[in-house]
Short mmCIF file of C-alpha atoms in Angstrom, two decimals:
data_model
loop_
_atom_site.label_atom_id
_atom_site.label_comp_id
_atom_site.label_asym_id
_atom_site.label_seq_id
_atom_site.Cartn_x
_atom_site.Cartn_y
_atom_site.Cartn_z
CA UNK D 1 -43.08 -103.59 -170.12
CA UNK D 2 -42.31 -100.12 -171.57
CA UNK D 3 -44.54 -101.06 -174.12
CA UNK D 4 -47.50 -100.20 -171.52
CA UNK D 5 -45.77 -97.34 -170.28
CA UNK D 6 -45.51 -96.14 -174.06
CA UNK D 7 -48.75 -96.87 -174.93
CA UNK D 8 -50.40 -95.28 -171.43
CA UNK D 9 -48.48 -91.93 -172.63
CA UNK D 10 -50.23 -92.28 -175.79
CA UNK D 11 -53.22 -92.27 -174.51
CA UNK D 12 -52.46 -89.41 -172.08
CA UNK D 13 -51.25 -87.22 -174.88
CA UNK D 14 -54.07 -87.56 -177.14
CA UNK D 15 -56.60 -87.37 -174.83
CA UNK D 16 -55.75 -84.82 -172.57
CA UNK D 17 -53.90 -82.63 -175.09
CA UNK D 18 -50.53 -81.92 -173.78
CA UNK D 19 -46.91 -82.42 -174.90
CA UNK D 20 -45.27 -85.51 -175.16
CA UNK D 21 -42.37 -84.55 -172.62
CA UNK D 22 -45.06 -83.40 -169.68
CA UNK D 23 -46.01 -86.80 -169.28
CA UNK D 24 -43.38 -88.18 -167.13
CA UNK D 25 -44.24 -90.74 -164.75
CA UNK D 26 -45.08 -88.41 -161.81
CA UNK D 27 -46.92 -86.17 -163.78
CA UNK D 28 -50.67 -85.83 -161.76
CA UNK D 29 -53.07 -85.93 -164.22
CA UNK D 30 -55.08 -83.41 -162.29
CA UNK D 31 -52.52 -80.87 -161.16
CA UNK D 32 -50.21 -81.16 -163.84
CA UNK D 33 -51.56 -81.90 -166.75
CA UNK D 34 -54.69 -79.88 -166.30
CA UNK D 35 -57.12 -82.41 -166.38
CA UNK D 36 -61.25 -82.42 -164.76
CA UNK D 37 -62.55 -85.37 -162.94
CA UNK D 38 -64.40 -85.89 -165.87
CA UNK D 39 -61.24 -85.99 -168.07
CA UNK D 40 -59.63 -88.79 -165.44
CA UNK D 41 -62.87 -91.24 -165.95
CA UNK D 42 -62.59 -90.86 -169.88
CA UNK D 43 -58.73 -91.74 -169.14
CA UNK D 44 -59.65 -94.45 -167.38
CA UNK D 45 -62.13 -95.91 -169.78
CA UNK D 46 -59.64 -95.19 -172.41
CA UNK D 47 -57.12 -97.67 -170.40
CA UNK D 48 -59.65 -100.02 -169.77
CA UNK D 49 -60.49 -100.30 -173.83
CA UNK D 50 -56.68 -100.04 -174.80
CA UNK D 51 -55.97 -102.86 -171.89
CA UNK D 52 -58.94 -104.81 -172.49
CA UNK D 53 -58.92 -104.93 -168.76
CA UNK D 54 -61.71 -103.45 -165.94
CA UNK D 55 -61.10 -100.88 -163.47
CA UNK D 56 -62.88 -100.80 -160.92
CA UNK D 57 -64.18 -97.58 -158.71
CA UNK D 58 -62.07 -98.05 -155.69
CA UNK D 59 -58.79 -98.91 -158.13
CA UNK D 60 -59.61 -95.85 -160.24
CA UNK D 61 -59.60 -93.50 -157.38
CA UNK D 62 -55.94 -94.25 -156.73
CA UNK D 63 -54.89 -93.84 -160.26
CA UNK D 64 -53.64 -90.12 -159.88
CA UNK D 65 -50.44 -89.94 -161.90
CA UNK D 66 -48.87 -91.58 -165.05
CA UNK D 67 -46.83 -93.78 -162.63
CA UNK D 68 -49.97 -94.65 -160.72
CA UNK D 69 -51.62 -95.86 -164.24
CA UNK D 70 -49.15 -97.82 -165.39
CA UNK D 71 -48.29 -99.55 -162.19
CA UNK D 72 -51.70 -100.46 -162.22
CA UNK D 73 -52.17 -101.50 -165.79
CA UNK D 74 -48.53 -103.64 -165.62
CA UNK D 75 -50.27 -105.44 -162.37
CA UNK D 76 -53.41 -106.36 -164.47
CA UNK D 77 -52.74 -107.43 -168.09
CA UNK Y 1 -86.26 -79.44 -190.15
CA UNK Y 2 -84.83 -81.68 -187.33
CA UNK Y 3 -83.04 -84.13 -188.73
CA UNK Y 4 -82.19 -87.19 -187.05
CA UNK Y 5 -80.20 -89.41 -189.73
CA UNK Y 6 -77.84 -91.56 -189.09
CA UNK Y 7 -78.88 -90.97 -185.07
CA UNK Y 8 -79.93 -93.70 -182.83
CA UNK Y 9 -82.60 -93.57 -179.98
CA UNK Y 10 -83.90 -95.40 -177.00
CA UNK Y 11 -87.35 -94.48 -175.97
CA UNK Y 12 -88.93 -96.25 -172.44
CA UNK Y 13 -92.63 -96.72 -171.87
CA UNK Y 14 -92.76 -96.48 -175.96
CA UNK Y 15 -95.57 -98.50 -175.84
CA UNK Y 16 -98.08 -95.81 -174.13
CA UNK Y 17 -99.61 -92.86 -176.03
CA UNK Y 18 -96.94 -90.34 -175.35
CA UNK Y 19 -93.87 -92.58 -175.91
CA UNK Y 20 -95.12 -94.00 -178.97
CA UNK Y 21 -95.84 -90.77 -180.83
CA UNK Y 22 -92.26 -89.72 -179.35
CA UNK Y 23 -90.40 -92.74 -181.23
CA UNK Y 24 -92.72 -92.45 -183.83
CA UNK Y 25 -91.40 -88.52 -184.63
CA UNK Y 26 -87.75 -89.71 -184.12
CA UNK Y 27 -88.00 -92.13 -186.51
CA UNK Y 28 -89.78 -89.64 -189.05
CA UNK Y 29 -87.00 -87.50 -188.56
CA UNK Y 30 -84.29 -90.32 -189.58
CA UNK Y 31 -83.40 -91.79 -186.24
CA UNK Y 32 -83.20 -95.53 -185.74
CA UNK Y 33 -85.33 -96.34 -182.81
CA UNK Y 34 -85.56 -98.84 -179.81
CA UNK Y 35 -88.88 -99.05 -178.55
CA UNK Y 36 -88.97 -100.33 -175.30
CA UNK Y 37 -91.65 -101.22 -172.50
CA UNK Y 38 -93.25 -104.07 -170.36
CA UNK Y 39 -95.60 -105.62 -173.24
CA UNK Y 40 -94.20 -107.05 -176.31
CA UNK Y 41 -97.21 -107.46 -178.42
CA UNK Y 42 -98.01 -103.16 -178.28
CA UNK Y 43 -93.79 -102.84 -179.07
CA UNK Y 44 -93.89 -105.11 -181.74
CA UNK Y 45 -96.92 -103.44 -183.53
CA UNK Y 46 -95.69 -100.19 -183.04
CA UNK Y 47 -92.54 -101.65 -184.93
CA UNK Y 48 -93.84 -102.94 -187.65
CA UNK Y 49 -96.25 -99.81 -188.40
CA UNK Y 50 -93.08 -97.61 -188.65
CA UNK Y 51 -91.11 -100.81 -190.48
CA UNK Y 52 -87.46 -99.94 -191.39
CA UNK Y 53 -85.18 -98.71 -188.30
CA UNK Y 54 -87.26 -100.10 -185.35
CA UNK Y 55 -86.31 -102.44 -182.63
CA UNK Y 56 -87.64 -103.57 -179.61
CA UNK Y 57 -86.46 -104.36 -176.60
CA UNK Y 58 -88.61 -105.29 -173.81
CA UNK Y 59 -87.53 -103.90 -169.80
CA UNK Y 60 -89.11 -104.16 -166.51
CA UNK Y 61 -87.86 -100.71 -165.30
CA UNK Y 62 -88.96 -102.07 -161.73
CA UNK Y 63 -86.92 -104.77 -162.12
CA UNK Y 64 -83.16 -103.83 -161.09
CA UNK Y 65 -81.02 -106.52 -163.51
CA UNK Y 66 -83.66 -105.21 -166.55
CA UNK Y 67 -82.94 -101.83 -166.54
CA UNK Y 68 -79.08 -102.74 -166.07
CA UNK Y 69 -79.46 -104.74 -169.65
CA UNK Y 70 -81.54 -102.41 -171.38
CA UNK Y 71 -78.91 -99.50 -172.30
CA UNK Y 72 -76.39 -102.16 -173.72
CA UNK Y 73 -79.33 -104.28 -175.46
CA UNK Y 74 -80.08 -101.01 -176.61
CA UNK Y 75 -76.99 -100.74 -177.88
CA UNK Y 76 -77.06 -104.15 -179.61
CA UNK Y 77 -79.75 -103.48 -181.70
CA UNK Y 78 -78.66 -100.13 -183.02
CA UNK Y 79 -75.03 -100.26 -182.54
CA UNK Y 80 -75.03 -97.17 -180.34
CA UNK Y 81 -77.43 -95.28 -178.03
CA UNK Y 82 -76.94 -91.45 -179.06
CA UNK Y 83 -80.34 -90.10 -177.66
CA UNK Y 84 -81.78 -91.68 -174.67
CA UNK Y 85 -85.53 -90.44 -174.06
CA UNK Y 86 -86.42 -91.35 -170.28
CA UNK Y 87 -90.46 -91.72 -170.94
CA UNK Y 88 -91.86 -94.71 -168.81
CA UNK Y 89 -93.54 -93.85 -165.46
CA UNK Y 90 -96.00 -95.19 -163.38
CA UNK Y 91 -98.33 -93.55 -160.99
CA UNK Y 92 -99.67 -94.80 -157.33
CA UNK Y 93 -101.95 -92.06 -156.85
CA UNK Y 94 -102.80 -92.25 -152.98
CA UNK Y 95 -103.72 -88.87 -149.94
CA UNK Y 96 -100.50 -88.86 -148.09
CA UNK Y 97 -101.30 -89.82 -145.06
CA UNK Y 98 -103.00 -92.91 -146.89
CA UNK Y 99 -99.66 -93.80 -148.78
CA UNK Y 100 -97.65 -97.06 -148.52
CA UNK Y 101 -94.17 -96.98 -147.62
CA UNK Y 102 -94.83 -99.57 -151.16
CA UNK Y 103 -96.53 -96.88 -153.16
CA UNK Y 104 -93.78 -94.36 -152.53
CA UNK Y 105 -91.05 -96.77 -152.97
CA UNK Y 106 -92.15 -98.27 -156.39
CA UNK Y 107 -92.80 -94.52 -157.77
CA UNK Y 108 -89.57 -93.27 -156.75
CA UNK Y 109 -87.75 -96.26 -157.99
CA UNK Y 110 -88.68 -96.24 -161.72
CA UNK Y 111 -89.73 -92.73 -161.96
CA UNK Y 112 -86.42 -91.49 -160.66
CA UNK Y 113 -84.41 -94.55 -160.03
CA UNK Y 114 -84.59 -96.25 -163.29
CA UNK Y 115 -83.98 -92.72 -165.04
CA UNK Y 116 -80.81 -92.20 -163.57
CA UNK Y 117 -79.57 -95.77 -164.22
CA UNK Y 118 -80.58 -95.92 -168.19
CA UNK Y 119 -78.48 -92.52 -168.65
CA UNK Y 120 -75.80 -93.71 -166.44
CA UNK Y 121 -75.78 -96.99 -168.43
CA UNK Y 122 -75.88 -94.87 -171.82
CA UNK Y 123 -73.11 -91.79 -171.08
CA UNK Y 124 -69.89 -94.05 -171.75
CA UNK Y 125 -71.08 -94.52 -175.50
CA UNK Y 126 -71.97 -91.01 -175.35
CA UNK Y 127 -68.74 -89.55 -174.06
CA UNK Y 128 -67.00 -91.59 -176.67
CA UNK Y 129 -68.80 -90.00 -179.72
CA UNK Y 130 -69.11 -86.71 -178.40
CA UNK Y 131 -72.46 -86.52 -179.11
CA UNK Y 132 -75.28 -87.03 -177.23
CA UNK Y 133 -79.07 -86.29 -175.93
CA UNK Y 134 -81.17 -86.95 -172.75
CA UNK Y 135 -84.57 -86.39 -173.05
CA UNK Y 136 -86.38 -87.09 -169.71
CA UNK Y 137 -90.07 -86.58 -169.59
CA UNK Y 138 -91.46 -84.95 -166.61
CA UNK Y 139 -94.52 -83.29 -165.61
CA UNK Y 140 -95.74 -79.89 -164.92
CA UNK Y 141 -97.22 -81.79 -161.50
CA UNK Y 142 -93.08 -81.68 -160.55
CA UNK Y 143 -93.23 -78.34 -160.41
CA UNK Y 144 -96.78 -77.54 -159.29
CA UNK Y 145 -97.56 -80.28 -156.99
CA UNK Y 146 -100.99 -82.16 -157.28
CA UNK Y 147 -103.12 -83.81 -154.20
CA UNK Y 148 -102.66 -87.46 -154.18
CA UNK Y 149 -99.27 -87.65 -155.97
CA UNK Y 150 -96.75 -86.81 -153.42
CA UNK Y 151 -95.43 -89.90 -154.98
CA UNK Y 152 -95.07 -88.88 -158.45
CA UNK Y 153 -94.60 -85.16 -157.86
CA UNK Y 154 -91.57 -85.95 -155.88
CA UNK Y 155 -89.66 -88.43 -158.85
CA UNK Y 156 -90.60 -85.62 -161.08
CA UNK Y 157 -89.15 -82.89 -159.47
CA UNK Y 158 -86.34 -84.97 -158.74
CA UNK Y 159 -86.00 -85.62 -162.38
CA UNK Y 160 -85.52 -82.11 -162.77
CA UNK Y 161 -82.77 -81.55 -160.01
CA UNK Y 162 -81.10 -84.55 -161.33
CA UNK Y 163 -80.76 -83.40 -165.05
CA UNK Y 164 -79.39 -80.50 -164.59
CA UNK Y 165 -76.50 -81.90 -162.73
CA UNK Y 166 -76.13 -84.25 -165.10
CA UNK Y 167 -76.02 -81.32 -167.87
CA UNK Y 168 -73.69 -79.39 -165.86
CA UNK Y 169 -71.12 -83.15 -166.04
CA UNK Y 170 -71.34 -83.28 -169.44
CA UNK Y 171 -71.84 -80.22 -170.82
CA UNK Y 172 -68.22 -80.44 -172.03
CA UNK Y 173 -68.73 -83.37 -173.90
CA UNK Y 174 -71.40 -82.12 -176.44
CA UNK Y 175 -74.00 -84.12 -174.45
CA UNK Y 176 -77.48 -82.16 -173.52
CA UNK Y 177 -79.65 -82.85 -170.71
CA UNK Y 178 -83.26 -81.59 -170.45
CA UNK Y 179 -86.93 -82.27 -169.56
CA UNK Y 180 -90.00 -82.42 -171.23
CA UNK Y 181 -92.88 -81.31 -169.00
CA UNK Y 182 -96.35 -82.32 -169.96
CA UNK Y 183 -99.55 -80.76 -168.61
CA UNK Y 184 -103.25 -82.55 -169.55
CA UNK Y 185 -102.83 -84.53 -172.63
CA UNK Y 186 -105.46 -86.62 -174.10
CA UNK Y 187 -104.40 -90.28 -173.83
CA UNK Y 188 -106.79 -93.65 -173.38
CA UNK Y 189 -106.41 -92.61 -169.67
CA UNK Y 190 -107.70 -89.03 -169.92
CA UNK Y 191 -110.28 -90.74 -172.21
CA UNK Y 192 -111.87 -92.46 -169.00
CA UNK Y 193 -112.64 -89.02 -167.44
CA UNK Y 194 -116.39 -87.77 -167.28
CA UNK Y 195 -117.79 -84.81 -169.23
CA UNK Y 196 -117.64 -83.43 -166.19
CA UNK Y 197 -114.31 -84.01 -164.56
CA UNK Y 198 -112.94 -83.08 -167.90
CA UNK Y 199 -114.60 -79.88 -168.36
CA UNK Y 200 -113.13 -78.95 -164.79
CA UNK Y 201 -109.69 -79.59 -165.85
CA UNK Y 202 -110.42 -76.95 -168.90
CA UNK Y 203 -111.03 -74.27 -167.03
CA UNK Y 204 -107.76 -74.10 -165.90
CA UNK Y 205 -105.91 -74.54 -169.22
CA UNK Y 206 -105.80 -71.29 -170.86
CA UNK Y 207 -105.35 -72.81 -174.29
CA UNK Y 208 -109.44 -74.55 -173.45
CA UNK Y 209 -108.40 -78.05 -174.52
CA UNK Y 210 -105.89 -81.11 -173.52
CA UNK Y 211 -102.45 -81.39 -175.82
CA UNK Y 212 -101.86 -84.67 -177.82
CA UNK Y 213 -99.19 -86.98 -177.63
CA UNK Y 214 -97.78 -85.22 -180.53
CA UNK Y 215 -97.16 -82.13 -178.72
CA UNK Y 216 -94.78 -84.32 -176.98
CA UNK Y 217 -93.25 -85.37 -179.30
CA UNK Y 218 -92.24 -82.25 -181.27
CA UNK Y 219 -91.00 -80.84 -177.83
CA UNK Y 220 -88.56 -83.87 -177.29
CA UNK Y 221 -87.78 -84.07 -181.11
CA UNK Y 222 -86.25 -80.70 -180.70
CA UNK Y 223 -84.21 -81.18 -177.89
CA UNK Y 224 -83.14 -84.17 -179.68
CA UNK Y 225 -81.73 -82.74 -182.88
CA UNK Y 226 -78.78 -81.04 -183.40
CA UNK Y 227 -81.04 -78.14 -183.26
CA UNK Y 228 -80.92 -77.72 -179.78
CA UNK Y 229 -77.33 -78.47 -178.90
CA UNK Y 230 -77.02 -75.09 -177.08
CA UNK Y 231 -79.86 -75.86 -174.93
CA UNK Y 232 -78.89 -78.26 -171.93
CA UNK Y 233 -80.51 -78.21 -168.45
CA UNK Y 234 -83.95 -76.85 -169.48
CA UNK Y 235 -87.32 -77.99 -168.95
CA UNK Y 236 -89.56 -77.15 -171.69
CA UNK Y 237 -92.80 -77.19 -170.09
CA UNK Y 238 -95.56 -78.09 -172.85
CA UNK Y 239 -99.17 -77.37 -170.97
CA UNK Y 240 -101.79 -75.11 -172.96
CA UNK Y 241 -100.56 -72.35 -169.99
CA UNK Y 242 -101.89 -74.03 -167.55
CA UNK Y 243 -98.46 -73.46 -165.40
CA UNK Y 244 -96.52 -70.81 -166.72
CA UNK Y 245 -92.88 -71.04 -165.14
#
């Protein structure tokens, strides 16, 4: 199970651009981590690829933290 | 001087005069190209005239589940779509109070509609690389307005409005969005026209003739290249002066 959470950091890290230790599980992608709404559909595609899993529109929208992603991510693989 | 190697494009409606002398520039200028339209047999010829680097892929753009497939059958053929150029159109010329709720509906929906579903359909690849261009063709009637085409004056303006939010999204992403606007150009349509009607349409063209398909072409195969990646929510408006805006 922390394998997702690890790998969701990853993800978060690379993409976004931000230290390792900012992404803690309540980190908001938007507000904390400085991230566009553009930025949180890339992330989203980016889980969806790592995953191999689909997210759809209405699920996305309540993905707003790390938490939220890999809550949702653990509930779908 | 543009060069296109290693890119990949889509063009619609690559099967008429204007979108066949656009995929036929991309693919001079190194692109791998998917020609796509209604009618095989034209796509196929065109093809196998430019030989290495062509595909086609046939779409109904009025036909919803078509233009869903096309961007990732698209993407089949050539393994990515990095330029998307929105070409096919159709016209239902009609006097407005004449119009069919039918005639405005089927104008709008793949003169506007299918345009933004083939670049939603292509911007995830896109994204991805980084990269990308979307080359919608317009007309210089969006702008100017023309009797009988409160149809196709509206999807063309609309084009317009729509790429430049688009090129405001993505922007970020090294993605440009622009229009091509074409005034008269001499095509097998335009070939129908009398003496007459023809020399009426002259007078208002400062340059004193129609532009070619290839006038087109060089306008899209700029914004295109990696030429023009600083240019993103323009129209380049390619008319002889006929409009100047």
């Amino acid at each position: 199970m922390s394998d997702i959470a690890d790998r969701v950091k990853k993800i978060v890290v690379e993409h976004l651009g931000v230290d390792e230790d900012k992404v803690v599980e309540s980190a908001s992608f938007i507000d904390d981590l400085g991230a566009d709404s553009l930025d949180t559909v890339e992330l989203v595609m980016a889980f969806e690829e790592e995953f191999g899993i689909e997210i759809p529109d209405d699920a996305a929208e309540t993905i707003q933290t790390v938490g939220d992603a890999v809550t949702f991510i653990k509930g779908a693989v | 001087m543009f060069d296109l190697t290693g890119k990949t494009a889509l063009v619609t409606g690559a099967s008429g005069g204007i979108g066949g002398a656009i995929a036929e520039a991309l693919h001079q200028a190194g692109a791998t190209v998917a020609l796509s339209g209604t009618r095989e047999a034209p796509l196929r010829a065109l093809a196998d005239k430019l030989g290495d680097r062509a595909h086609v892929v046939t779409a109904d753009l009025g036909d919803p589940a078509s233009v869903l497939a096309l961007p990732k059958a698209a993407a089949e053929a050539m393994g990515s779509v990095d330029i998307l150029v929105n070409n096919a159109g159709i016209t239902r010329d009609n006097l407005f109070m004449r119009m069919s709720d039918e005639e405005w509906a089927q104008v709008l929906d793949v003169n506007l509609g299918s345009v933004f579903k083939l670049s939603r359909g292509v911007l995830r690849g896109m994204m991805k690389a980084r990269w990308g261009r979307i080359v919608n063709i317009t007309s210089v009637v969006g702008a100017t307005g023309n009797p009988g085409q409160g149809n196709y004056a509206a999807a063309k303006a609309g084009v317009v409005g729509m790429s430049k939010s688009l090129a405001y999204e993505v922007a970020s992403r090294g993605i440009t969005v622009n229009c091509v606007a074409p005034g008269f150009i001499a095509t097998p349509m335009t070939d129908k026209l009398t003496e007459d009607q023809k020399g009426k349409i002259l007078t208002q063209i400062p340059a004193g003739q129609m532009g070619s398909p290839e006038d087109i072409a060089a306008a899209v195969l700029y914004l295109a290249s990696p030429a023009a990646g600083y240019v993103t929510g323009a129209t380049l408006h390619v008319n002889g002066g006929m409009a100047m805006i």
